[in-house]
mmCIF file of C-alpha atoms and ligand atoms in Angstrom:
data_model
loop_
_atom_site.group_PDB
_atom_site.id
_atom_site.type_symbol
_atom_site.label_atom_id
_atom_site.label_comp_id
_atom_site.label_asym_id
_atom_site.label_seq_id
_atom_site.Cartn_x
_atom_site.Cartn_y
_atom_site.Cartn_z
ATOM 1 C CA MET A 29 6.074 -27.594 -2.384
ATOM 2 C CA LYS A 30 9.281 -26.076 -0.848
ATOM 3 C CA ILE A 31 8.959 -22.430 -1.657
ATOM 4 C CA GLY A 32 11.634 -19.607 -1.487
ATOM 5 C CA ILE A 33 10.595 -16.014 -1.269
ATOM 6 C CA ALA A 34 12.918 -13.158 -1.999
ATOM 7 C CA GLY A 35 11.757 -10.068 -0.077
ATOM 8 C CA ALA A 36 9.737 -9.693 3.186
ATOM 9 C CA GLY A 37 8.009 -6.519 2.428
ATOM 10 C CA LEU A 38 4.303 -6.361 1.953
ATOM 11 C CA LEU A 39 4.040 -8.838 -0.880
ATOM 12 C CA GLY A 40 6.649 -11.266 0.707
ATOM 13 C CA ARG A 41 4.812 -11.396 3.877
ATOM 14 C CA LEU A 42 1.465 -11.829 2.367
ATOM 15 C CA LEU A 43 2.815 -14.574 0.048
ATOM 16 C CA ALA A 44 4.511 -16.327 2.983
ATOM 17 C CA PHE A 45 1.264 -16.274 4.977
ATOM 18 C CA GLU A 46 -0.917 -17.582 2.276
ATOM 19 C CA LEU A 47 1.563 -20.181 1.056
ATOM 20 C CA VAL A 48 2.067 -21.566 4.450
ATOM 21 C CA ARG A 49 -1.638 -21.682 5.100
ATOM 22 C CA ALA A 50 -1.933 -23.709 1.831
ATOM 23 C CA GLY A 51 0.308 -26.231 3.285
ATOM 24 C CA HIS A 52 3.670 -25.391 1.536
ATOM 25 C CA ARG A 53 7.154 -25.228 3.316
ATOM 26 C CA VAL A 54 8.032 -21.505 3.037
ATOM 27 C CA GLU A 55 11.485 -19.678 3.450
ATOM 28 C CA VAL A 56 11.853 -15.920 3.227
ATOM 29 C CA PHE A 57 14.956 -13.968 2.612
ATOM 30 C CA ASP A 58 15.401 -10.262 3.191
ATOM 31 C CA PRO A 59 18.324 -7.909 3.993
ATOM 32 C CA ALA A 60 16.341 -6.211 6.948
ATOM 33 C CA PRO A 61 17.985 -7.052 10.231
ATOM 34 C CA ASP A 62 14.698 -8.470 11.813
ATOM 35 C CA ALA A 63 10.922 -8.607 11.214
ATOM 36 C CA GLN A 64 10.418 -5.123 12.823
ATOM 37 C CA ALA A 65 13.057 -3.188 10.825
ATOM 38 C CA ARG A 66 11.119 -0.695 8.742
ATOM 39 C CA GLY A 67 12.896 -0.791 5.291
ATOM 40 C CA ALA A 68 10.073 -1.963 3.190
ATOM 41 C CA ALA A 69 7.775 0.565 1.561
ATOM 42 C CA GLY A 70 4.985 -1.444 3.084
ATOM 43 C CA TRP A 71 5.603 -0.067 6.631
ATOM 44 C CA THR A 72 5.491 3.625 5.353
ATOM 45 C CA ALA A 73 2.311 3.460 3.497
ATOM 46 C CA ALA A 74 -0.798 5.437 4.583
ATOM 47 C CA GLY A 75 -2.963 2.305 3.817
ATOM 48 C CA MET A 76 -5.658 4.071 1.609
ATOM 49 C CA LEU A 77 -7.649 1.396 -0.042
ATOM 50 C CA SER A 78 -9.075 3.540 -2.816
ATOM 51 C CA PRO A 79 -9.758 1.824 -6.059
ATOM 52 C CA VAL A 80 -11.884 4.846 -7.405
ATOM 53 C CA ALA A 81 -9.686 7.679 -6.275
ATOM 54 C CA GLU A 82 -6.578 6.017 -7.649
ATOM 55 C CA LEU A 83 -8.191 5.843 -11.148
ATOM 56 C CA GLU A 84 -6.460 9.126 -11.487
ATOM 57 C CA CYS A 85 -3.114 7.392 -11.910
ATOM 58 C CA ALA A 86 -4.088 3.823 -12.513
ATOM 59 C CA ASP A 87 -5.972 1.620 -14.932
ATOM 60 C CA GLU A 88 -9.133 -0.451 -14.739
ATOM 61 C CA HIS A 89 -7.122 -3.528 -14.017
ATOM 62 C CA VAL A 90 -5.761 -1.775 -10.725
ATOM 63 C CA PHE A 91 -9.421 -0.828 -10.042
ATOM 64 C CA ALA A 92 -10.631 -4.495 -10.312
ATOM 65 C CA LEU A 93 -7.753 -5.821 -8.304
ATOM 66 C CA GLY A 94 -8.518 -3.112 -5.601
ATOM 67 C CA VAL A 95 -12.224 -4.010 -5.445
ATOM 68 C CA GLU A 96 -11.389 -7.616 -5.144
ATOM 69 C CA SER A 97 -8.772 -6.932 -2.340
ATOM 70 C CA LEU A 98 -11.285 -4.806 -0.420
ATOM 71 C CA ARG A 99 -13.342 -8.084 -0.325
ATOM 72 C CA LEU A 100 -10.406 -10.317 0.633
ATOM 73 C CA TRP A 101 -8.723 -8.092 3.331
ATOM 74 C CA PRO A 102 -11.447 -8.643 6.064
ATOM 75 C CA ARG A 103 -11.058 -12.499 5.681
ATOM 76 C CA LEU A 104 -7.248 -12.225 5.785
ATOM 77 C CA ILE A 105 -7.177 -9.994 8.804
ATOM 78 C CA ALA A 106 -9.679 -12.476 10.617
ATOM 79 C CA ALA A 107 -7.000 -15.252 9.976
ATOM 80 C CA LEU A 108 -4.104 -13.278 11.613
ATOM 81 C CA ASP A 109 -2.995 -13.894 15.169
ATOM 82 C CA ALA A 110 -2.921 -10.021 15.998
ATOM 83 C CA PRO A 111 -5.437 -7.328 15.487
ATOM 84 C CA VAL A 112 -5.276 -5.097 12.489
ATOM 85 C CA GLU A 113 -7.316 -1.958 12.115
ATOM 86 C CA MET A 114 -9.377 -1.754 8.941
ATOM 87 C CA HIS A 115 -12.444 0.215 7.925
ATOM 88 C CA GLN A 116 -14.609 0.634 4.877
ATOM 89 C CA ARG A 117 -16.616 3.781 5.622
ATOM 90 C CA GLY A 118 -15.753 5.418 2.376
ATOM 91 C CA SER A 119 -13.449 8.370 1.634
ATOM 92 C CA LEU A 120 -13.878 11.913 0.756
ATOM 93 C CA LEU A 121 -12.581 14.126 -2.021
ATOM 94 C CA LEU A 122 -12.467 17.825 -1.185
ATOM 95 C CA ALA A 123 -11.661 20.911 -3.110
ATOM 96 C CA HIS A 124 -11.357 24.493 -2.144
ATOM 97 C CA ARG A 125 -13.180 27.406 -3.862
ATOM 98 C CA GLY A 126 -11.058 28.290 -6.917
ATOM 99 C CA ASP A 127 -9.708 24.650 -7.411
ATOM 100 C CA GLU A 128 -12.837 23.554 -9.332
ATOM 101 C CA GLY A 129 -10.783 23.078 -12.516
ATOM 102 C CA CYS A 130 -8.364 20.598 -10.836
ATOM 103 C CA ALA A 131 -11.334 18.896 -9.062
ATOM 104 C CA MET A 132 -13.312 18.340 -12.407
ATOM 105 C CA ARG A 133 -10.301 17.070 -14.094
ATOM 106 C CA VAL A 134 -9.797 14.450 -11.476
ATOM 107 C CA LEU A 135 -13.492 13.631 -11.283
ATOM 108 C CA GLY A 136 -13.367 13.190 -15.082
ATOM 109 C CA LEU A 137 -10.656 10.450 -14.675
ATOM 110 C CA LEU A 138 -12.880 8.650 -12.296
ATOM 111 C CA ARG A 139 -15.866 8.500 -14.600
ATOM 112 C CA ASN A 140 -15.107 4.819 -15.601
ATOM 113 C CA ALA A 141 -16.059 3.726 -12.085
ATOM 114 C CA PRO A 142 -19.279 1.575 -12.057
ATOM 115 C CA PRO A 143 -22.312 3.424 -10.562
ATOM 116 C CA ASP A 144 -22.213 1.921 -7.140
ATOM 117 C CA HIS A 145 -18.587 3.226 -6.743
ATOM 118 C CA ALA A 146 -19.182 6.588 -8.439
ATOM 119 C CA PRO A 147 -18.432 9.831 -6.447
ATOM 120 C CA GLN A 148 -21.480 11.269 -4.767
ATOM 121 C CA GLN A 149 -21.473 15.098 -4.429
ATOM 122 C CA LEU A 150 -22.216 16.347 -0.911
ATOM 123 C CA ASP A 151 -23.801 19.605 0.114
ATOM 124 C CA THR A 152 -22.426 21.576 3.110
ATOM 125 C CA GLN A 153 -24.953 19.974 5.393
ATOM 126 C CA ALA A 154 -24.260 16.377 4.278
ATOM 127 C CA LEU A 155 -20.468 17.151 4.667
ATOM 128 C CA ARG A 156 -20.848 18.527 8.146
ATOM 129 C CA GLU A 157 -22.897 15.503 9.153
ATOM 130 C CA LEU A 158 -20.236 13.081 7.934
ATOM 131 C CA GLU A 159 -17.226 14.855 8.976
ATOM 132 C CA PRO A 160 -17.867 17.923 11.197
ATOM 133 C CA THR A 161 -14.182 18.852 11.630
ATOM 134 C CA VAL A 162 -13.857 19.521 7.711
ATOM 135 C CA GLN A 163 -14.236 23.123 7.193
ATOM 136 C CA GLY A 164 -13.480 25.631 4.428
ATOM 137 C CA CYS A 165 -13.901 23.179 1.615
ATOM 138 C CA ALA A 166 -16.470 24.480 -1.033
ATOM 139 C CA HIS A 167 -16.790 21.076 -2.733
ATOM 140 C CA ALA A 168 -16.963 17.515 -1.466
ATOM 141 C CA TRP A 169 -17.666 14.022 -2.859
ATOM 142 C CA LEU A 170 -18.167 10.782 -1.067
ATOM 143 C CA LEU A 171 -16.547 7.676 -2.631
ATOM 144 C CA PRO A 172 -18.754 5.286 -0.695
ATOM 145 C CA LEU A 173 -17.040 1.929 -0.820
ATOM 146 C CA GLU A 174 -13.347 2.942 -0.070
ATOM 147 C CA GLY A 175 -11.381 1.786 2.849
ATOM 148 C CA GLN A 176 -8.165 1.899 4.890
ATOM 149 C CA ILE A 177 -5.846 -0.364 6.757
ATOM 150 C CA HIS A 178 -3.293 0.130 9.432
ATOM 151 C CA CYS A 179 -0.174 -0.864 7.600
ATOM 152 C CA VAL A 180 2.100 -1.043 10.567
ATOM 153 C CA GLN A 181 -0.067 -3.415 12.350
ATOM 154 C CA ALA A 182 -0.553 -5.504 9.247
ATOM 155 C CA MET A 183 3.078 -5.775 8.485
ATOM 156 C CA ALA A 184 3.704 -6.992 12.010
ATOM 157 C CA ALA A 185 0.762 -9.364 12.233
ATOM 158 C CA LEU A 186 1.593 -11.058 8.911
ATOM 159 C CA ALA A 187 5.118 -11.873 10.173
ATOM 160 C CA VAL A 188 3.953 -13.173 13.641
ATOM 161 C CA SER A 189 1.163 -15.187 12.055
ATOM 162 C CA GLY A 190 3.405 -16.685 9.313
ATOM 163 C CA THR A 191 6.103 -17.621 12.023
ATOM 164 C CA ALA A 192 3.317 -19.244 14.090
ATOM 165 C CA ARG A 193 2.526 -21.463 11.120
ATOM 166 C CA GLY A 194 6.134 -22.432 10.275
ATOM 167 C CA VAL A 195 7.561 -19.746 7.905
ATOM 168 C CA ARG A 196 11.299 -19.649 8.164
ATOM 169 C CA TRP A 197 12.626 -16.152 7.994
ATOM 170 C CA HIS A 198 16.249 -15.471 6.971
ATOM 171 C CA TRP A 199 16.834 -11.874 8.078
ATOM 172 C CA GLY A 200 20.073 -9.992 7.134
ATOM 173 C CA THR A 201 20.189 -12.026 3.819
ATOM 174 C CA ARG A 202 20.234 -10.304 0.557
ATOM 175 C CA VAL A 203 19.151 -12.272 -2.548
ATOM 176 C CA ALA A 204 21.587 -11.631 -5.535
ATOM 177 C CA SER A 205 19.251 -13.232 -8.038
ATOM 178 C CA ALA A 206 16.077 -15.076 -8.290
ATOM 179 C CA THR A 207 15.740 -17.483 -11.171
ATOM 180 C CA ALA A 208 13.453 -20.679 -11.817
ATOM 181 C CA GLY A 209 13.736 -22.769 -8.571
ATOM 182 C CA CYS A 210 16.815 -20.996 -7.393
ATOM 183 C CA LEU A 211 17.807 -18.027 -4.996
ATOM 184 C CA ARG A 212 21.429 -16.972 -5.175
ATOM 185 C CA ILE A 213 22.781 -15.642 -1.857
ATOM 186 C CA GLU A 214 26.391 -14.596 -2.058
ATOM 187 C CA GLN A 215 28.143 -17.606 -3.590
ATOM 188 C CA ASP A 216 25.458 -20.171 -2.563
ATOM 189 C CA VAL A 217 22.526 -21.315 -4.620
ATOM 190 C CA HIS A 218 19.474 -22.289 -2.713
ATOM 191 C CA ARG A 219 17.049 -24.553 -4.475
ATOM 192 C CA PHE A 220 13.280 -24.710 -4.213
ATOM 193 C CA ASP A 221 10.343 -26.312 -6.018
ATOM 194 C CA TRP A 222 9.199 -22.657 -6.717
ATOM 195 C CA VAL A 223 10.566 -19.318 -6.141
ATOM 196 C CA PHE A 224 8.741 -15.736 -5.643
ATOM 197 C CA ASP A 225 10.660 -12.694 -6.451
ATOM 198 C CA ALA A 226 9.106 -9.893 -4.321
ATOM 199 C CA ARG A 227 12.130 -7.776 -3.762
ATOM 200 C CA GLY A 228 10.476 -4.310 -4.828
ATOM 201 C CA ILE A 229 13.195 -2.001 -5.846
ATOM 202 C CA GLY A 230 15.787 -4.623 -4.966
ATOM 203 C CA ALA A 231 14.777 -6.709 -7.982
ATOM 204 C CA ARG A 232 17.202 -4.677 -10.216
ATOM 205 C CA PRO A 233 18.673 -5.500 -12.671
ATOM 206 C CA GLN A 234 16.397 -8.299 -13.456
ATOM 207 C CA LEU A 235 13.427 -5.851 -13.579
ATOM 208 C CA PRO A 236 13.465 -2.345 -14.656
ATOM 209 C CA VAL A 237 12.070 -1.085 -11.385
ATOM 210 C CA ARG A 238 12.748 2.348 -9.848
ATOM 211 C CA GLY A 239 11.956 3.815 -6.528
ATOM 212 C CA VAL A 240 9.587 6.816 -6.219
ATOM 213 C CA ARG A 241 10.207 8.803 -3.000
ATOM 214 C CA GLY A 242 7.200 9.345 -0.608
ATOM 215 C CA GLU A 243 7.170 11.209 2.496
ATOM 216 C CA ILE A 244 4.432 11.115 5.198
ATOM 217 C CA LEU A 245 3.978 12.687 8.610
ATOM 218 C CA TRP A 246 2.030 11.331 11.569
ATOM 219 C CA LEU A 247 0.144 13.711 13.744
ATOM 220 C CA HIS A 248 -1.258 13.139 17.295
ATOM 221 C CA ALA A 249 -4.491 14.975 17.592
ATOM 222 C CA PRO A 250 -6.467 13.830 20.674
ATOM 223 C CA GLY A 251 -10.093 14.840 20.610
ATOM 224 C CA LEU A 252 -10.137 15.164 16.831
ATOM 225 C CA SER A 253 -13.033 13.292 15.217
ATOM 226 C CA LEU A 254 -12.162 12.057 11.795
ATOM 227 C CA HIS A 255 -14.001 9.000 10.568
ATOM 228 C CA ARG A 256 -12.635 8.272 7.000
ATOM 229 C CA PRO A 257 -9.641 9.194 4.749
ATOM 230 C CA LEU A 258 -9.832 12.582 3.058
ATOM 231 C CA ARG A 259 -8.189 13.679 -0.198
ATOM 232 C CA LEU A 260 -7.650 17.342 -1.182
ATOM 233 C CA LEU A 261 -7.921 17.852 -4.905
ATOM 234 C CA HIS A 262 -5.210 20.535 -5.435
ATOM 235 C CA PRO A 263 -3.590 21.677 -8.554
ATOM 236 C CA ARG A 264 -0.108 21.352 -7.169
ATOM 237 C CA HIS A 265 -0.091 18.705 -4.435
ATOM 238 C CA ARG A 266 -1.683 15.243 -3.894
ATOM 239 C CA VAL A 267 -2.583 15.372 -0.150
ATOM 240 C CA TYR A 268 -4.487 12.861 1.966
ATOM 241 C CA LEU A 269 -5.257 12.504 5.638
ATOM 242 C CA VAL A 270 -5.893 9.046 7.016
ATOM 243 C CA PRO A 271 -7.170 8.643 10.554
ATOM 244 C CA ARG A 272 -5.698 5.848 12.644
ATOM 245 C CA GLU A 273 -6.456 4.498 16.046
ATOM 246 C CA GLY A 274 -4.776 6.179 18.983
ATOM 247 C CA HIS A 275 -5.774 9.569 17.792
ATOM 248 C CA HIS A 276 -3.289 9.500 14.988
ATOM 249 C CA VAL A 277 -3.610 11.077 11.494
ATOM 250 C CA VAL A 278 -1.285 10.187 8.582
ATOM 251 C CA VAL A 279 -0.698 13.027 6.348
ATOM 252 C CA GLY A 280 0.825 12.141 3.056
ATOM 253 C CA ALA A 281 2.276 11.896 0.647
ATOM 254 C CA SER A 282 4.854 13.393 -1.660
ATOM 255 C CA GLU A 283 5.668 11.669 -4.955
ATOM 256 C CA ILE A 284 9.121 12.636 -6.050
ATOM 257 C CA GLU A 285 11.153 11.005 -8.870
ATOM 258 C CA SER A 286 14.174 10.431 -6.684
ATOM 259 C CA GLU A 287 15.613 7.390 -4.803
ATOM 260 C CA ASP A 288 16.780 9.620 -1.898
ATOM 261 C CA ARG A 289 15.811 8.011 1.304
ATOM 262 C CA SER A 290 16.952 11.010 3.428
ATOM 263 C CA PRO A 291 14.411 12.466 5.942
ATOM 264 C CA VAL A 292 11.288 14.428 4.931
ATOM 265 C CA SER A 293 12.152 17.925 3.472
ATOM 266 C CA LEU A 294 11.095 21.248 4.838
ATOM 267 C CA ARG A 295 9.206 21.855 1.504
ATOM 268 C CA SER A 296 7.113 18.659 1.906
ATOM 269 C CA THR A 297 6.324 19.244 5.418
ATOM 270 C CA VAL A 298 5.082 22.895 4.742
ATOM 271 C CA GLU A 299 3.147 21.725 1.768
ATOM 272 C CA LEU A 300 1.579 18.721 3.155
ATOM 273 C CA LEU A 301 0.701 20.244 6.607
ATOM 274 C CA ALA A 302 -0.539 23.466 5.204
ATOM 275 C CA ALA A 303 -2.851 21.528 3.031
ATOM 276 C CA ALA A 304 -4.028 19.318 5.997
ATOM 277 C CA HIS A 305 -4.640 22.413 8.111
ATOM 278 C CA SER A 306 -6.583 24.125 5.228
ATOM 279 C CA VAL A 307 -9.086 21.257 5.391
ATOM 280 C CA ILE A 308 -9.187 20.700 9.250
ATOM 281 C CA PRO A 309 -8.187 23.902 11.020
ATOM 282 C CA GLU A 310 -8.517 22.054 14.270
ATOM 283 C CA LEU A 311 -5.243 20.306 13.477
ATOM 284 C CA ALA A 312 -3.348 23.347 14.371
ATOM 285 C CA GLU A 313 -2.503 22.048 17.832
ATOM 286 C CA ALA A 314 -1.786 18.508 16.681
ATOM 287 C CA ARG A 315 1.573 17.262 17.455
ATOM 288 C CA ILE A 316 3.948 15.955 14.688
ATOM 289 C CA VAL A 317 5.043 12.613 16.342
ATOM 290 C CA HIS A 318 6.648 10.841 13.426
ATOM 291 C CA THR A 319 7.975 11.403 9.810
ATOM 292 C CA GLU A 320 9.057 8.778 7.491
ATOM 293 C CA THR A 321 10.334 8.492 3.897
ATOM 294 C CA ASN A 322 10.304 5.440 1.665
ATOM 295 C CA LEU A 323 10.556 4.390 -1.988
ATOM 296 C CA ARG A 324 7.515 3.026 -3.950
ATOM 297 C CA PRO A 325 8.626 0.260 -6.455
ATOM 298 C CA ALA A 326 7.666 1.382 -9.849
ATOM 299 C CA LEU A 327 7.881 -0.100 -13.376
ATOM 300 C CA PRO A 328 8.186 2.261 -16.320
ATOM 301 C CA ASP A 329 4.424 2.311 -16.889
ATOM 302 C CA ASN A 330 3.678 2.705 -13.101
ATOM 303 C CA LEU A 331 1.498 -0.460 -13.400
ATOM 304 C CA PRO A 332 1.941 -3.742 -11.469
ATOM 305 C CA CYS A 333 3.393 -6.735 -13.263
ATOM 306 C CA VAL A 334 3.284 -10.399 -12.507
ATOM 307 C CA THR A 335 5.183 -12.887 -14.660
ATOM 308 C CA GLN A 336 4.945 -16.643 -14.094
ATOM 309 C CA ALA A 337 7.162 -19.273 -15.631
ATOM 310 C CA ASP A 338 7.914 -22.795 -14.536
ATOM 311 C CA GLY A 339 9.436 -22.496 -11.105
ATOM 312 C CA LEU A 340 9.521 -18.637 -10.876
ATOM 313 C CA THR A 341 6.967 -15.912 -10.075
ATOM 314 C CA ARG A 342 7.925 -12.237 -10.103
ATOM 315 C CA ILE A 343 5.459 -9.661 -8.769
ATOM 316 C CA ASN A 344 6.450 -5.914 -8.828
ATOM 317 C CA GLY A 345 5.604 -2.453 -9.697
ATOM 318 C CA LEU A 346 3.043 -2.136 -7.009
ATOM 319 C CA PHE A 347 3.916 1.673 -6.894
ATOM 320 C CA ARG A 348 1.196 3.624 -5.011
ATOM 321 C CA HIS A 349 -1.094 0.621 -4.848
ATOM 322 C CA GLY A 350 0.403 -2.096 -2.838
ATOM 323 C CA TRP A 351 -1.982 -2.335 0.053
ATOM 324 C CA LEU A 352 -4.898 -1.615 -2.461
ATOM 325 C CA ILE A 353 -4.201 -4.646 -4.655
ATOM 326 C CA ALA A 354 -1.855 -7.130 -3.057
ATOM 327 C CA PRO A 355 -4.420 -9.588 -1.743
ATOM 328 C CA ALA A 356 -6.030 -10.082 -5.114
ATOM 329 C CA LEU A 357 -2.641 -10.176 -6.855
ATOM 330 C CA VAL A 358 -1.396 -12.863 -4.393
ATOM 331 C CA ALA A 359 -4.551 -14.868 -4.827
ATOM 332 C CA GLN A 360 -4.189 -14.830 -8.632
ATOM 333 C CA ALA A 361 -0.610 -15.857 -8.375
ATOM 334 C CA LEU A 362 -1.342 -18.736 -6.079
ATOM 335 C CA ALA A 363 -4.220 -19.943 -8.109
ATOM 336 C CA ARG A 364 -1.876 -20.245 -11.068
ATOM 337 C CA LEU A 365 0.735 -21.978 -8.952
ATOM 338 C CA HIS A 366 -1.751 -24.564 -7.785
ATOM 339 C CA ALA A 367 -3.022 -25.071 -11.407
ATOM 340 C CA VAL A 368 0.625 -26.162 -12.448
ATOM 341 C CA PRO A 369 0.389 -29.925 -13.102
ATOM 342 C CA ARG A 370 2.271 -31.951 -10.602
ATOM 343 C CA SER A 371 4.222 -33.784 -13.368
ATOM 344 C CA GLN A 372 5.959 -30.550 -14.405
ATOM 345 C CA PRO A 373 9.428 -29.776 -12.946
ATOM 346 C CA ALA A 374 8.043 -27.319 -10.374
HETATM 347 C C1 FAD B 417 4.771 7.238 1.491
HETATM 348 C C2 FAD B 417 4.005 6.072 0.863
HETATM 349 C C3 FAD B 417 2.629 5.897 0.988
HETATM 350 C C4 FAD B 417 1.987 4.849 0.468
HETATM 351 N N1 FAD B 417 0.632 4.885 0.522
HETATM 352 C C5 FAD B 417 -0.043 3.796 0.104
HETATM 353 C C6 FAD B 417 -1.503 3.747 0.269
HETATM 354 O O1 FAD B 417 -2.057 4.644 0.846
HETATM 355 N N2 FAD B 417 -2.127 2.658 -0.373
HETATM 356 C C7 FAD B 417 -1.510 1.658 -1.001
HETATM 357 O O2 FAD B 417 -2.239 0.730 -1.539
HETATM 358 N N3 FAD B 417 -0.242 1.717 -1.219
HETATM 359 C C8 FAD B 417 0.553 2.762 -0.693
HETATM 360 N N4 FAD B 417 1.893 2.938 -0.848
HETATM 361 C C9 FAD B 417 2.546 1.814 -1.573
HETATM 362 C C10 FAD B 417 2.900 0.418 -1.017
HETATM 363 O O3 FAD B 417 3.495 0.706 0.153
HETATM 364 C C11 FAD B 417 3.805 -0.322 -1.905
HETATM 365 O O4 FAD B 417 3.118 -0.553 -3.208
HETATM 366 C C12 FAD B 417 4.045 -1.677 -1.496
HETATM 367 O O5 FAD B 417 4.784 -1.497 -0.123
HETATM 368 C C13 FAD B 417 4.973 -2.577 -2.397
HETATM 369 O O6 FAD B 417 5.148 -3.840 -1.874
HETATM 370 P P1 FAD B 417 6.356 -4.731 -2.285
HETATM 371 O O7 FAD B 417 6.390 -5.928 -1.251
HETATM 372 O O8 FAD B 417 6.453 -5.024 -3.698
HETATM 373 O O9 FAD B 417 7.578 -3.742 -1.771
HETATM 374 P P2 FAD B 417 8.132 -3.446 -0.297
HETATM 375 O O10 FAD B 417 7.081 -3.285 0.668
HETATM 376 O O11 FAD B 417 9.036 -2.233 -0.416
HETATM 377 O O12 FAD B 417 9.131 -4.646 0.079
HETATM 378 C C14 FAD B 417 10.159 -5.101 -0.692
HETATM 379 C C15 FAD B 417 11.048 -6.039 0.282
HETATM 380 O O13 FAD B 417 12.121 -6.569 -0.538
HETATM 381 C C16 FAD B 417 13.295 -6.505 0.298
HETATM 382 N N5 FAD B 417 14.467 -6.598 -0.578
HETATM 383 C C17 FAD B 417 14.995 -5.692 -1.315
HETATM 384 N N6 FAD B 417 16.108 -6.077 -1.894
HETATM 385 C C18 FAD B 417 16.198 -7.370 -1.716
HETATM 386 C C19 FAD B 417 17.090 -8.472 -2.000
HETATM 387 N N7 FAD B 417 18.139 -8.161 -2.810
HETATM 388 N N8 FAD B 417 16.993 -9.674 -1.496
HETATM 389 C C20 FAD B 417 15.984 -9.944 -0.670
HETATM 390 N N9 FAD B 417 14.954 -8.904 -0.184
HETATM 391 C C21 FAD B 417 15.166 -7.706 -0.828
HETATM 392 C C22 FAD B 417 13.218 -5.184 0.927
HETATM 393 O O14 FAD B 417 14.027 -5.211 2.081
HETATM 394 C C23 FAD B 417 11.721 -5.160 1.420
HETATM 395 O O15 FAD B 417 11.602 -5.766 2.597
HETATM 396 C C24 FAD B 417 2.585 3.851 -0.261
HETATM 397 C C25 FAD B 417 4.088 3.906 -0.335
HETATM 398 C C26 FAD B 417 4.742 4.996 0.248
HETATM 399 C C27 FAD B 417 6.267 5.026 0.131
#
């Protein structure tokens, strides 16, 4: 089929790569000036692949998509033409003395996880063996099956690998509307056998999507040994630390009901970094090498939504969970697409 995709963020790139691999002719349209321009939320994400920890603010469907995506990511990465860092070494939930109430509330929300995913409480010795640099946390739990992905590498690798297989990218091109088999760009209507709308917050007014501001900071901490993502269970802040190759640690993320894309605020910097330092005092001499703000695309219920009609698939509302669930969502959308009988007007 001749396929048009509106949006070259995380979803658009993944769709393009999978569709071209399946033998379709694929064109992608995005207002970004080129493949490296970092407008999409996908670039900014910390890349936590945390189906269990995210049960705090997601449902069992997101959990199931996350577990399935954790299975799909390694295969996808193996098919890409450039390396992408991904690990599945579990993640840690941490709480300071005095924050037990908050920790118990969060753990209560995770109780629906199946036994092999359930949080495992660690004593001081077990925590020290897993992550010697973590100090000052009275309580720790291991989520054994969680993972992480290097989002910047993955965004770049998906574009390069799509191009190598024949995806045509139309950069600097805003799609005004996506309807069955049609993308409208300024006054022109471009016709396709099937259209995917993956414009994130750009899908308004066709979807009631909003942007939720998120801020992150990258630290450079040579010599620091951190093997897996950490999450501090704190009554005021959701703070996590994600180690990345090159001695980097991504500290994130604020979650603010605002579409302000301006630089990271002093308040977020102080809160996120104070929390990070409280967990790993050795970070004191780390250097802040990069800060970034972006908008998570969210629907009113903060849950993902896929709608599929003849000639049109819309996927949106990935909110905090894009990297966690995109491979499974895309696989499901493609399975439905390929199940459409050839005689239909697709
Ligand atoms: C600070 C932060 C931390 C995060 N951390 C995590 C994490 O640890 N784990 C996780 O799973 N998720 C995380 N996320 C969420 C994840 O990044 C998003 O869920 C994901 O990027 C959504 O993918 P998307 O393709 O729908 O949107 P995007 O990646 O935002 O892409 C949308 C694309 O559509 C394009 N577009 C917009 N308007 C138009 C138009 N009119 N025409 C054509 N194209 C258009 C945009 O230019 C963009 O390229 C985080 C997000 C943020 C901001």
